């Protein structure tokens, strides 16, 4: 299973290190994050196949992180918690977690659950790597390489511009409000972000459109938001 990368998210380094040892013994690659914000940043930079996510963490807890992750990704999430109350388990599963373990957990059981989720992820065809390249009438995005090209010619985008393009191209035809774009891309609350988003949209159009004033791909829906044309 060396082709799989697991992201371990917990504010306790000792727990992260212990889980990393268990996973590496199974020939898996491991990334670590100490809270939900770090986890989301890593997910935007790395290819991850499964997340082991603690619930109680500073800055952004596991519940909030799961909610944000599920807005864009369908990778398996196994939640960890020191609590044993049913409310934590139910809430985690309701917002998109795939499985749940209570601390302290048996390492053998953890590995069994990880392998089970990875098998299901691959077998049911939800593995995002299968759809890592999106092509919309000559505009191409490669999620693994984090590259955008127009008719085969590479387009140089800033990280923020790339994230906007990736969001819109992942849901062609869907209109995203400025509020949605800002919170998904910048990963922070949206306050008076109209000009910020508009400036980035203008710069993206200058890079991907033949005629930025009459865009073929990145279109505005007045009073609603922006979309990537199918």
mmCIF file of C-alpha atoms in Angstrom:
data_model
loop_
_atom_site.group_PDB
_atom_site.id
_atom_site.type_symbol
_atom_site.label_atom_id
_atom_site.label_comp_id
_atom_site.label_asym_id
_atom_site.label_seq_id
_atom_site.Cartn_x
_atom_site.Cartn_y
_atom_site.Cartn_z
ATOM 1 C CA UNK A 1 0.000 0.000 0.000
ATOM 2 C CA UNK A 2 2.975 2.312 -0.499
ATOM 3 C CA UNK A 3 0.983 4.216 -3.135
ATOM 4 C CA UNK A 4 -1.355 5.532 -0.426
ATOM 5 C CA UNK A 5 -0.775 8.674 1.633
ATOM 6 C CA UNK A 6 -2.558 9.148 4.960
ATOM 7 C CA UNK A 7 -2.894 12.535 6.675
ATOM 8 C CA UNK A 8 -2.850 12.267 10.485
ATOM 9 C CA UNK A 9 -4.381 15.285 12.243
ATOM 10 C CA UNK A 10 -4.092 15.583 16.027
ATOM 11 C CA UNK A 11 -2.875 18.327 18.360
ATOM 12 C CA UNK A 12 -0.902 15.758 20.398
ATOM 13 C CA UNK A 13 2.428 15.023 18.723
ATOM 14 C CA UNK A 14 2.864 11.745 20.600
ATOM 15 C CA UNK A 15 -0.367 10.403 19.107
ATOM 16 C CA UNK A 16 0.547 11.580 15.615
ATOM 17 C CA UNK A 17 3.973 9.953 15.858
ATOM 18 C CA UNK A 18 2.533 6.683 17.168
ATOM 19 C CA UNK A 19 -0.041 6.479 14.361
ATOM 20 C CA UNK A 20 2.678 7.285 11.825
ATOM 21 C CA UNK A 21 4.701 4.293 13.049
ATOM 22 C CA UNK A 22 1.674 1.985 12.715
ATOM 23 C CA UNK A 23 0.955 3.214 9.184
ATOM 24 C CA UNK A 24 4.561 3.107 7.995
ATOM 25 C CA UNK A 25 4.780 -0.490 9.203
ATOM 26 C CA UNK A 26 2.053 -1.124 6.601
ATOM 27 C CA UNK A 27 4.146 0.646 3.915
ATOM 28 C CA UNK A 28 1.921 3.735 3.802
ATOM 29 C CA UNK A 29 3.130 7.301 3.362
ATOM 30 C CA UNK A 30 2.231 9.680 6.193
ATOM 31 C CA UNK A 31 1.696 13.432 6.523
ATOM 32 C CA UNK A 32 1.057 15.185 9.837
ATOM 33 C CA UNK A 33 -0.943 18.260 10.879
ATOM 34 C CA UNK A 34 -1.618 19.611 14.374
ATOM 35 C CA UNK A 35 -5.038 21.154 13.674
ATOM 36 C CA UNK A 36 -7.724 21.537 11.038
ATOM 37 C CA UNK A 37 -6.209 24.616 9.429
ATOM 38 C CA UNK A 38 -2.880 22.880 8.836
ATOM 39 C CA UNK A 39 -4.762 19.855 7.495
ATOM 40 C CA UNK A 40 -6.684 21.896 4.911
ATOM 41 C CA UNK A 41 -3.480 23.642 3.812
ATOM 42 C CA UNK A 42 -1.805 20.264 3.274
ATOM 43 C CA UNK A 43 -4.813 18.947 1.349
ATOM 44 C CA UNK A 44 -4.454 21.876 -1.040
ATOM 45 C CA UNK A 45 -0.793 20.990 -1.640
ATOM 46 C CA UNK A 46 -0.557 17.195 -1.456
ATOM 47 C CA UNK A 47 -2.352 14.131 -2.810
ATOM 48 C CA UNK A 48 -3.988 12.432 0.199
ATOM 49 C CA UNK A 49 -6.028 9.211 0.117
ATOM 50 C CA UNK A 50 -7.320 9.058 3.718
ATOM 51 C CA UNK A 51 -7.483 11.329 6.773
ATOM 52 C CA UNK A 52 -7.294 10.311 10.430
ATOM 53 C CA UNK A 53 -8.772 13.317 12.210
ATOM 54 C CA UNK A 54 -9.039 14.146 15.908
ATOM 55 C CA UNK A 55 -12.180 15.983 17.023
ATOM 56 C CA UNK A 56 -10.880 18.131 19.898
ATOM 57 C CA UNK A 57 -8.202 20.484 18.535
ATOM 58 C CA UNK A 58 -7.373 24.216 18.774
ATOM 59 C CA UNK A 59 -7.999 26.785 16.019
ATOM 60 C CA UNK A 60 -10.142 24.514 13.795
ATOM 61 C CA UNK A 61 -11.527 21.336 15.355
ATOM 62 C CA UNK A 62 -12.260 18.049 13.623
ATOM 63 C CA UNK A 63 -15.969 18.718 13.151
ATOM 64 C CA UNK A 64 -15.406 22.073 11.431
ATOM 65 C CA UNK A 65 -12.510 20.669 9.408
ATOM 66 C CA UNK A 66 -14.606 17.742 8.177
ATOM 67 C CA UNK A 67 -17.356 20.122 7.096
ATOM 68 C CA UNK A 68 -14.872 22.175 5.034
ATOM 69 C CA UNK A 69 -13.123 19.141 3.568
ATOM 70 C CA UNK A 70 -16.413 17.630 2.428
ATOM 71 C CA UNK A 71 -17.184 20.772 0.436
ATOM 72 C CA UNK A 72 -14.416 19.813 -1.987
ATOM 73 C CA UNK A 73 -13.146 16.274 -1.389
ATOM 74 C CA UNK A 74 -14.608 12.802 -0.925
ATOM 75 C CA UNK A 75 -11.562 11.060 0.559
ATOM 76 C CA UNK A 76 -12.266 8.799 3.568
ATOM 77 C CA UNK A 77 -12.158 10.400 7.014
ATOM 78 C CA UNK A 78 -11.725 8.391 10.218
ATOM 79 C CA UNK A 79 -12.446 10.513 13.290
ATOM 80 C CA UNK A 80 -10.732 10.138 16.666
ATOM 81 C CA UNK A 81 -11.954 11.419 20.007
ATOM 82 C CA UNK A 82 -11.170 11.056 23.687
ATOM 83 C CA UNK A 83 -14.901 11.182 24.287
ATOM 84 C CA UNK A 84 -17.185 8.179 24.125
ATOM 85 C CA UNK A 85 -20.547 9.966 23.988
ATOM 86 C CA UNK A 86 -22.823 9.031 21.107
ATOM 87 C CA UNK A 87 -23.373 12.709 20.262
ATOM 88 C CA UNK A 88 -19.778 13.133 19.024
ATOM 89 C CA UNK A 89 -19.967 9.980 16.949
ATOM 90 C CA UNK A 90 -23.333 10.868 15.420
ATOM 91 C CA UNK A 91 -22.342 14.460 14.623
ATOM 92 C CA UNK A 92 -19.091 13.380 12.992
ATOM 93 C CA UNK A 93 -20.814 10.788 10.835
ATOM 94 C CA UNK A 94 -23.651 13.139 9.914
ATOM 95 C CA UNK A 95 -21.329 15.798 8.499
ATOM 96 C CA UNK A 96 -19.366 13.354 6.376
ATOM 97 C CA UNK A 97 -16.934 11.235 8.398
ATOM 98 C CA UNK A 98 -16.709 7.618 7.207
ATOM 99 C CA UNK A 99 -15.684 5.917 10.437
ATOM 100 C CA UNK A 100 -15.007 6.618 14.103
ATOM 101 C CA UNK A 101 -12.623 5.401 16.813
ATOM 102 C CA UNK A 102 -12.546 6.321 20.488
ATOM 103 C CA UNK A 103 -9.224 6.931 22.254
ATOM 104 C CA UNK A 104 -7.450 4.918 23.491
ATOM 105 C CA UNK A 105 -7.758 2.668 20.448
ATOM 106 C CA UNK A 106 -6.236 -0.652 19.474
ATOM 107 C CA UNK A 107 -3.565 -0.113 16.761
ATOM 108 C CA UNK A 108 -4.620 -3.341 15.048
ATOM 109 C CA UNK A 109 -8.206 -2.101 14.829
ATOM 110 C CA UNK A 110 -7.072 1.281 13.499
ATOM 111 C CA UNK A 111 -5.040 -0.326 10.716
ATOM 112 C CA UNK A 112 -7.923 -2.655 9.850
ATOM 113 C CA UNK A 113 -10.290 0.294 9.527
ATOM 114 C CA UNK A 114 -7.792 2.277 7.449
ATOM 115 C CA UNK A 115 -7.341 -0.621 5.022
ATOM 116 C CA UNK A 116 -11.089 -1.181 4.827
ATOM 117 C CA UNK A 117 -11.761 2.470 3.979
ATOM 118 C CA UNK A 118 -8.995 2.544 1.365
ATOM 119 C CA UNK A 119 -10.344 -0.598 -0.306
ATOM 120 C CA UNK A 120 -13.832 0.871 -0.457
ATOM 121 C CA UNK A 121 -12.487 4.188 -1.709
ATOM 122 C CA UNK A 122 -10.718 2.495 -4.612
ATOM 123 C CA UNK A 123 -13.310 -0.198 -5.389
ATOM 124 C CA UNK A 124 -16.335 2.086 -5.517
ATOM 125 C CA UNK A 125 -14.647 4.410 -7.977
ATOM 126 C CA UNK A 126 -14.546 7.494 -5.769
ATOM 127 C CA UNK A 127 -10.763 7.756 -5.926
ATOM 128 C CA UNK A 128 -10.129 11.329 -7.009
ATOM 129 C CA UNK A 129 -6.906 10.392 -8.738
ATOM 130 C CA UNK A 130 -9.018 8.815 -11.488
ATOM 131 C CA UNK A 131 -10.412 12.254 -12.322
ATOM 132 C CA UNK A 132 -7.326 14.331 -11.614
ATOM 133 C CA UNK A 133 -7.410 15.924 -15.098
ATOM 134 C CA UNK A 134 -10.320 18.160 -16.117
ATOM 135 C CA UNK A 135 -10.701 19.382 -19.684
ATOM 136 C CA UNK A 136 -13.257 22.015 -20.671
ATOM 137 C CA UNK A 137 -13.058 22.658 -24.411
ATOM 138 C CA UNK A 138 -9.304 23.206 -24.432
ATOM 139 C CA UNK A 139 -8.891 24.550 -20.910
ATOM 140 C CA UNK A 140 -7.146 21.793 -18.930
ATOM 141 C CA UNK A 141 -6.451 21.452 -15.215
ATOM 142 C CA UNK A 142 -4.193 18.743 -13.768
ATOM 143 C CA UNK A 143 -4.941 18.417 -10.048
ATOM 144 C CA UNK A 144 -1.960 16.180 -9.305
ATOM 145 C CA UNK A 145 0.551 18.469 -11.038
ATOM 146 C CA UNK A 146 -1.405 21.594 -10.000
ATOM 147 C CA UNK A 147 -1.071 22.937 -13.534
ATOM 148 C CA UNK A 148 -3.421 24.724 -15.922
ATOM 149 C CA UNK A 149 -3.056 24.860 -19.703
ATOM 150 C CA UNK A 150 -5.001 26.452 -22.525
ATOM 151 C CA UNK A 151 -4.911 24.419 -25.756
ATOM 152 C CA UNK A 152 -1.772 22.681 -24.500
ATOM 153 C CA UNK A 153 0.087 25.848 -23.538
ATOM 154 C CA UNK A 154 0.903 26.133 -19.825
ATOM 155 C CA UNK A 155 -0.626 29.049 -17.927
ATOM 156 C CA UNK A 156 1.311 30.530 -15.023
ATOM 157 C CA UNK A 157 -1.065 31.135 -12.123
ATOM 158 C CA UNK A 158 -0.462 32.268 -8.564
ATOM 159 C CA UNK A 159 -1.534 29.792 -5.826
ATOM 160 C CA UNK A 160 -4.727 31.766 -5.172
ATOM 161 C CA UNK A 161 -5.556 31.997 -8.874
ATOM 162 C CA UNK A 162 -5.001 28.262 -9.243
ATOM 163 C CA UNK A 163 -7.344 27.487 -6.346
ATOM 164 C CA UNK A 164 -10.080 29.645 -7.849
ATOM 165 C CA UNK A 165 -9.718 27.931 -11.221
ATOM 166 C CA UNK A 166 -9.633 24.484 -9.597
ATOM 167 C CA UNK A 167 -12.808 25.219 -7.625
ATOM 168 C CA UNK A 168 -14.751 26.474 -10.640
ATOM 169 C CA UNK A 169 -13.481 23.793 -13.043
ATOM 170 C CA UNK A 170 -14.337 21.032 -10.569
ATOM 171 C CA UNK A 171 -18.005 22.081 -10.847
ATOM 172 C CA UNK A 172 -18.470 23.304 -14.444
ATOM 173 C CA UNK A 173 -21.670 25.251 -14.938
ATOM 174 C CA UNK A 174 -22.217 25.755 -11.219
ATOM 175 C CA UNK A 175 -22.404 29.364 -10.056
ATOM 176 C CA UNK A 176 -20.371 30.254 -6.955
ATOM 177 C CA UNK A 177 -21.069 33.452 -5.055
ATOM 178 C CA UNK A 178 -18.195 35.754 -4.107
ATOM 179 C CA UNK A 179 -18.793 34.672 -0.511
ATOM 180 C CA UNK A 180 -18.429 30.979 -1.432
ATOM 181 C CA UNK A 181 -15.327 31.540 -3.539
ATOM 182 C CA UNK A 182 -13.582 33.572 -0.862
ATOM 183 C CA UNK A 183 -14.289 31.210 2.024
ATOM 184 C CA UNK A 184 -13.373 28.075 0.031
ATOM 185 C CA UNK A 185 -10.191 29.490 -1.484
ATOM 186 C CA UNK A 186 -8.875 31.719 1.295
ATOM 187 C CA UNK A 187 -10.204 29.417 4.044
ATOM 188 C CA UNK A 188 -11.327 32.302 6.249
ATOM 189 C CA UNK A 189 -14.556 34.233 6.888
ATOM 190 C CA UNK A 190 -15.668 36.545 4.080
ATOM 191 C CA UNK A 191 -15.895 40.244 4.928
ATOM 192 C CA UNK A 192 -16.154 42.812 2.111
ATOM 193 C CA UNK A 193 -14.276 40.521 -0.270
ATOM 194 C CA UNK A 194 -15.958 41.671 -3.510
ATOM 195 C CA UNK A 195 -12.979 43.668 -4.774
ATOM 196 C CA UNK A 196 -10.473 41.010 -3.747
ATOM 197 C CA UNK A 197 -12.243 38.244 -5.640
ATOM 198 C CA UNK A 198 -12.992 40.494 -8.637
ATOM 199 C CA UNK A 199 -9.321 41.439 -9.018
ATOM 200 C CA UNK A 200 -8.255 37.784 -9.043
ATOM 201 C CA UNK A 201 -10.995 36.898 -11.539
ATOM 202 C CA UNK A 202 -9.805 39.697 -13.839
ATOM 203 C CA UNK A 203 -6.204 38.463 -13.658
ATOM 204 C CA UNK A 204 -7.269 34.870 -14.363
ATOM 205 C CA UNK A 205 -9.243 35.988 -17.413
ATOM 206 C CA UNK A 206 -6.213 37.869 -18.725
ATOM 207 C CA UNK A 207 -4.280 34.599 -18.583
ATOM 208 C CA UNK A 208 -6.801 32.051 -19.903
ATOM 209 C CA UNK A 209 -9.107 34.022 -22.209
ATOM 210 C CA UNK A 210 -8.395 35.114 -25.798
ATOM 211 C CA UNK A 211 -10.662 38.121 -25.212
ATOM 212 C CA UNK A 212 -10.899 38.810 -21.449
ATOM 213 C CA UNK A 213 -13.739 41.305 -21.997
ATOM 214 C CA UNK A 214 -15.817 38.604 -23.717
ATOM 215 C CA UNK A 215 -14.771 35.463 -21.810
ATOM 216 C CA UNK A 216 -15.301 32.000 -23.222
ATOM 217 C CA UNK A 217 -14.663 30.133 -19.957
ATOM 218 C CA UNK A 218 -14.843 32.212 -16.774
ATOM 219 C CA UNK A 219 -18.191 33.973 -16.810
ATOM 220 C CA UNK A 220 -20.052 36.266 -14.454
ATOM 221 C CA UNK A 221 -23.693 35.728 -13.530
ATOM 222 C CA UNK A 222 -24.701 39.238 -12.577
ATOM 223 C CA UNK A 223 -25.955 39.574 -9.041
ATOM 224 C CA UNK A 224 -25.088 35.952 -8.260
ATOM 225 C CA UNK A 225 -21.421 35.104 -8.803
ATOM 226 C CA UNK A 226 -19.040 33.352 -11.199
ATOM 227 C CA UNK A 227 -18.967 30.065 -13.047
ATOM 228 C CA UNK A 228 -16.753 28.088 -15.411
ATOM 229 C CA UNK A 229 -18.629 27.419 -18.635
ATOM 230 C CA UNK A 230 -19.061 23.754 -19.550
#
